[in-house]
XYZ file of C-alpha atoms in Angstrom:
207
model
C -121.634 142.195 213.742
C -118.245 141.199 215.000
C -117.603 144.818 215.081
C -120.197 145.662 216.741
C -119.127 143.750 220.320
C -117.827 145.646 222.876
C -117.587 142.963 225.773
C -114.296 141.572 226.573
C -114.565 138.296 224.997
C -116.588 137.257 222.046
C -118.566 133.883 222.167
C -120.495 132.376 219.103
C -124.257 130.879 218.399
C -125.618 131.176 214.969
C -128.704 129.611 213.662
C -130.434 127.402 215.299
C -127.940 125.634 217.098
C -127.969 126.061 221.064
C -125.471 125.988 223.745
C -126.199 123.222 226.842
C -123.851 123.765 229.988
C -124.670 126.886 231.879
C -121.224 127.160 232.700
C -119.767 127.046 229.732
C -119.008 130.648 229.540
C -117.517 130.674 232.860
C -114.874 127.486 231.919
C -113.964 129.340 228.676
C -113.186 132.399 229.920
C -111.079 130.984 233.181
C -109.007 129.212 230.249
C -108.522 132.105 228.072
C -107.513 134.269 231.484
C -105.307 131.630 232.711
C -103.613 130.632 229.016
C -103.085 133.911 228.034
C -101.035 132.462 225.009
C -104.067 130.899 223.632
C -106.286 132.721 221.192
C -109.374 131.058 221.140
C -111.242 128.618 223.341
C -113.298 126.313 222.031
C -115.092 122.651 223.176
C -116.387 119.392 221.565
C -120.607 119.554 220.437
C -123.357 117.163 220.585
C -124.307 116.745 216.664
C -128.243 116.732 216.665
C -129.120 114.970 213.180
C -132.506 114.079 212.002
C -132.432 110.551 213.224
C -129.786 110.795 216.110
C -128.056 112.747 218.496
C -123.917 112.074 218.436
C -121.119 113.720 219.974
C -118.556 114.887 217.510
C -114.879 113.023 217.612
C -112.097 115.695 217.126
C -108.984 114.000 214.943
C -107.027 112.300 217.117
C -104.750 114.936 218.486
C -102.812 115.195 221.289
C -103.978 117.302 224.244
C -105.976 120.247 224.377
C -103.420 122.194 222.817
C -104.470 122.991 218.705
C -103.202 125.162 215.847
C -104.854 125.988 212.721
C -102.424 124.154 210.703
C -104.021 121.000 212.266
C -107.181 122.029 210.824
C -105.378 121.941 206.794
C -104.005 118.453 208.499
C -107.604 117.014 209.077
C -110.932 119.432 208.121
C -112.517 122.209 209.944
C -113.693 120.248 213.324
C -114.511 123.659 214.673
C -117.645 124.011 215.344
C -118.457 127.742 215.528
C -120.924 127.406 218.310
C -118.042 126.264 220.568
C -115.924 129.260 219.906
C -114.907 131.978 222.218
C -112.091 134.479 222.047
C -111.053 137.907 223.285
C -112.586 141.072 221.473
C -109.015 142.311 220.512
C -109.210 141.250 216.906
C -109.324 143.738 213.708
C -111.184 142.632 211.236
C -109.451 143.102 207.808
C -111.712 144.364 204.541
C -110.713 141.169 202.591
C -112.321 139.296 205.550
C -115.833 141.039 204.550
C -115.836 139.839 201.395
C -115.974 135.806 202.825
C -118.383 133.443 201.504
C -118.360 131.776 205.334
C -117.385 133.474 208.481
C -115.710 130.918 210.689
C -113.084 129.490 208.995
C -111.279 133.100 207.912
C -112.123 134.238 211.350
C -109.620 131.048 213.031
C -107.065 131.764 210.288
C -106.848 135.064 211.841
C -107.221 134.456 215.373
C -104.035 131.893 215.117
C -102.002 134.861 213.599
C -101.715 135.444 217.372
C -101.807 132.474 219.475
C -102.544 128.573 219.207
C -106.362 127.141 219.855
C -107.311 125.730 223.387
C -109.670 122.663 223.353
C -111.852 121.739 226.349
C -113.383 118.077 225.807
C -116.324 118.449 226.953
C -119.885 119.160 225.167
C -121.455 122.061 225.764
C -123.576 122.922 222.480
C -125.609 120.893 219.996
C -124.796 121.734 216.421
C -128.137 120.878 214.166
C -127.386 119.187 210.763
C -130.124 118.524 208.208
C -130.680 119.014 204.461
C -132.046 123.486 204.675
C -129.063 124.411 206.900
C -126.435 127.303 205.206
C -123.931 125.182 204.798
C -124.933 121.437 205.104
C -127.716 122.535 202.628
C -124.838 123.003 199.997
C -123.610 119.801 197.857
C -120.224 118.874 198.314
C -119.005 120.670 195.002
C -120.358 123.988 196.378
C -118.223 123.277 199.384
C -114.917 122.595 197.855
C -115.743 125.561 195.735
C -115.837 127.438 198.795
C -112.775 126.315 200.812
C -110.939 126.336 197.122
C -111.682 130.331 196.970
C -110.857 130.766 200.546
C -107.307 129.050 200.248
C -106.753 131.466 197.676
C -107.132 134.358 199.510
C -105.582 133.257 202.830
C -101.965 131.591 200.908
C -100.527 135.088 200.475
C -100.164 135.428 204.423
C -99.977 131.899 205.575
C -96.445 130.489 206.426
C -94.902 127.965 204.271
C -96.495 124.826 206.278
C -99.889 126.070 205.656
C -99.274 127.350 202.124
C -97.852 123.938 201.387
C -101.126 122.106 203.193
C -103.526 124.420 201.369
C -101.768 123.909 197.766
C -102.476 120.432 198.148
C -106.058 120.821 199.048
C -106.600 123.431 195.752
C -104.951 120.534 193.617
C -107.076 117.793 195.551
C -109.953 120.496 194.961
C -109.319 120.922 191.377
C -109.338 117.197 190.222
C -112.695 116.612 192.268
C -114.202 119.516 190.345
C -112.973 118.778 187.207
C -113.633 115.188 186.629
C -116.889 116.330 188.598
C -117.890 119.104 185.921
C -116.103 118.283 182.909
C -114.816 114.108 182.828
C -112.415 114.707 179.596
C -109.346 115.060 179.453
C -109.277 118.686 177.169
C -112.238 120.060 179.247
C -109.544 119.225 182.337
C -107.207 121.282 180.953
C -109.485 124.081 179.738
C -110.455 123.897 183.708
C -106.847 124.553 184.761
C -105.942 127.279 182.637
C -109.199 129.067 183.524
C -108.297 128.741 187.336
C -104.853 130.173 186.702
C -106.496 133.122 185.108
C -108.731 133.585 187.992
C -106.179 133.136 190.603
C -104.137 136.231 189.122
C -107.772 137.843 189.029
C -108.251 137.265 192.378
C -104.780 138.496 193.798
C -105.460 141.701 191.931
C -109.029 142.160 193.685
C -107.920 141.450 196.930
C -104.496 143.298 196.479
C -102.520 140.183 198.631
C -99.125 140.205 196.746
């Protein structure tokens, strides 16, 4: 649907989640027209869990001023409900083929400029046990971000590619001793993966 926009910026609500400040479009766009170094826009969210309602804490960083290596640093602590950005981007055909949308989408949005953070919540974010992705065990999700490292290494620089190594190795241990807790079945595991990484180069045509 991303293609689909033809506004001058692009700002994000999926599911059921809900945005809370009726000027939050105004502040993010007055950011990205005055930054116009900055690729994306985005703002801290009100968690709304089963039981109780807590605003997210983004790593300790300094300032409003983030880059997507600092999300290989820490996790993902953007919430795609806080996201806005200008409608200048091409989407690739690799990026089509993504198990999740947001992550891949801030990977290429920092090809062109670093992430500006407003602290200050203007969306809830529901969590609870049927959602798309908090649904998933954690296996399924390092699954995920293990396949998506994969396909973004080719055209990260050598910070990131050095950051998202680590996590596939971190990735692969959790898995394996998850899956298979012996030693040889370990081993099996890692020669498999080595097959499918050349696999997946050749699908995706990256090197």
């Amino acid at each position: 649907c991303l293609q689909d926009c033809r506004g001058e910026y692009i700002a994000l609500c999926e599911g059921d989640d809900y945005w809370t400040d009726c000027e939050k479009l105004s502040k993010q766009v007055a950011v990205l027209e005055q930054y116009t170094s900055y690729s994306m826009c985005f703002h801290s969210v009100t968690k709304a869990e089963e039981k109780q309602d807590k605003i997210v804490e983004i790593p300790p960083l300094k300032g409003s001023h983030i880059e997507f290596v600092d999300l290989l640093k820490y996790y993902n602590f953007i919430f795609t409900c806080t996201v806005m950005f200008r409608n200048k981007l091409s989407l690739p055909q690799w990026y089509l083929n993504m198990p999740i949308g947001d992550f891949p989408l801030f990977f290429l949005l920092s090809r062109t400029g670093p992430f500006y953070f407003l602290n200050n919540s203007m969306a809830y974010y529901r969590y609870h046990g049927k959602g798309a992705w908090s649904g998933t065990s954690q296996l399924s999700r390092l699954s995920t971000f293990r396949f998506l490292y994969q396909i973004l290494i080719p055209m990260a620089n050598n910070t990131e590619k050095q950051l998202m190594n680590t996590g596939i190795q971190k990735y692969n241990e959790y898995i394996a001793a998850h899956r298979y807790p012996t030693q040889k079945m370990r081993r099996v595991l890692l020669r498999n993966f080595l097959k499918w990484k050349h696999a997946l180069a050749f699908r995706f045509k990256l090197y």
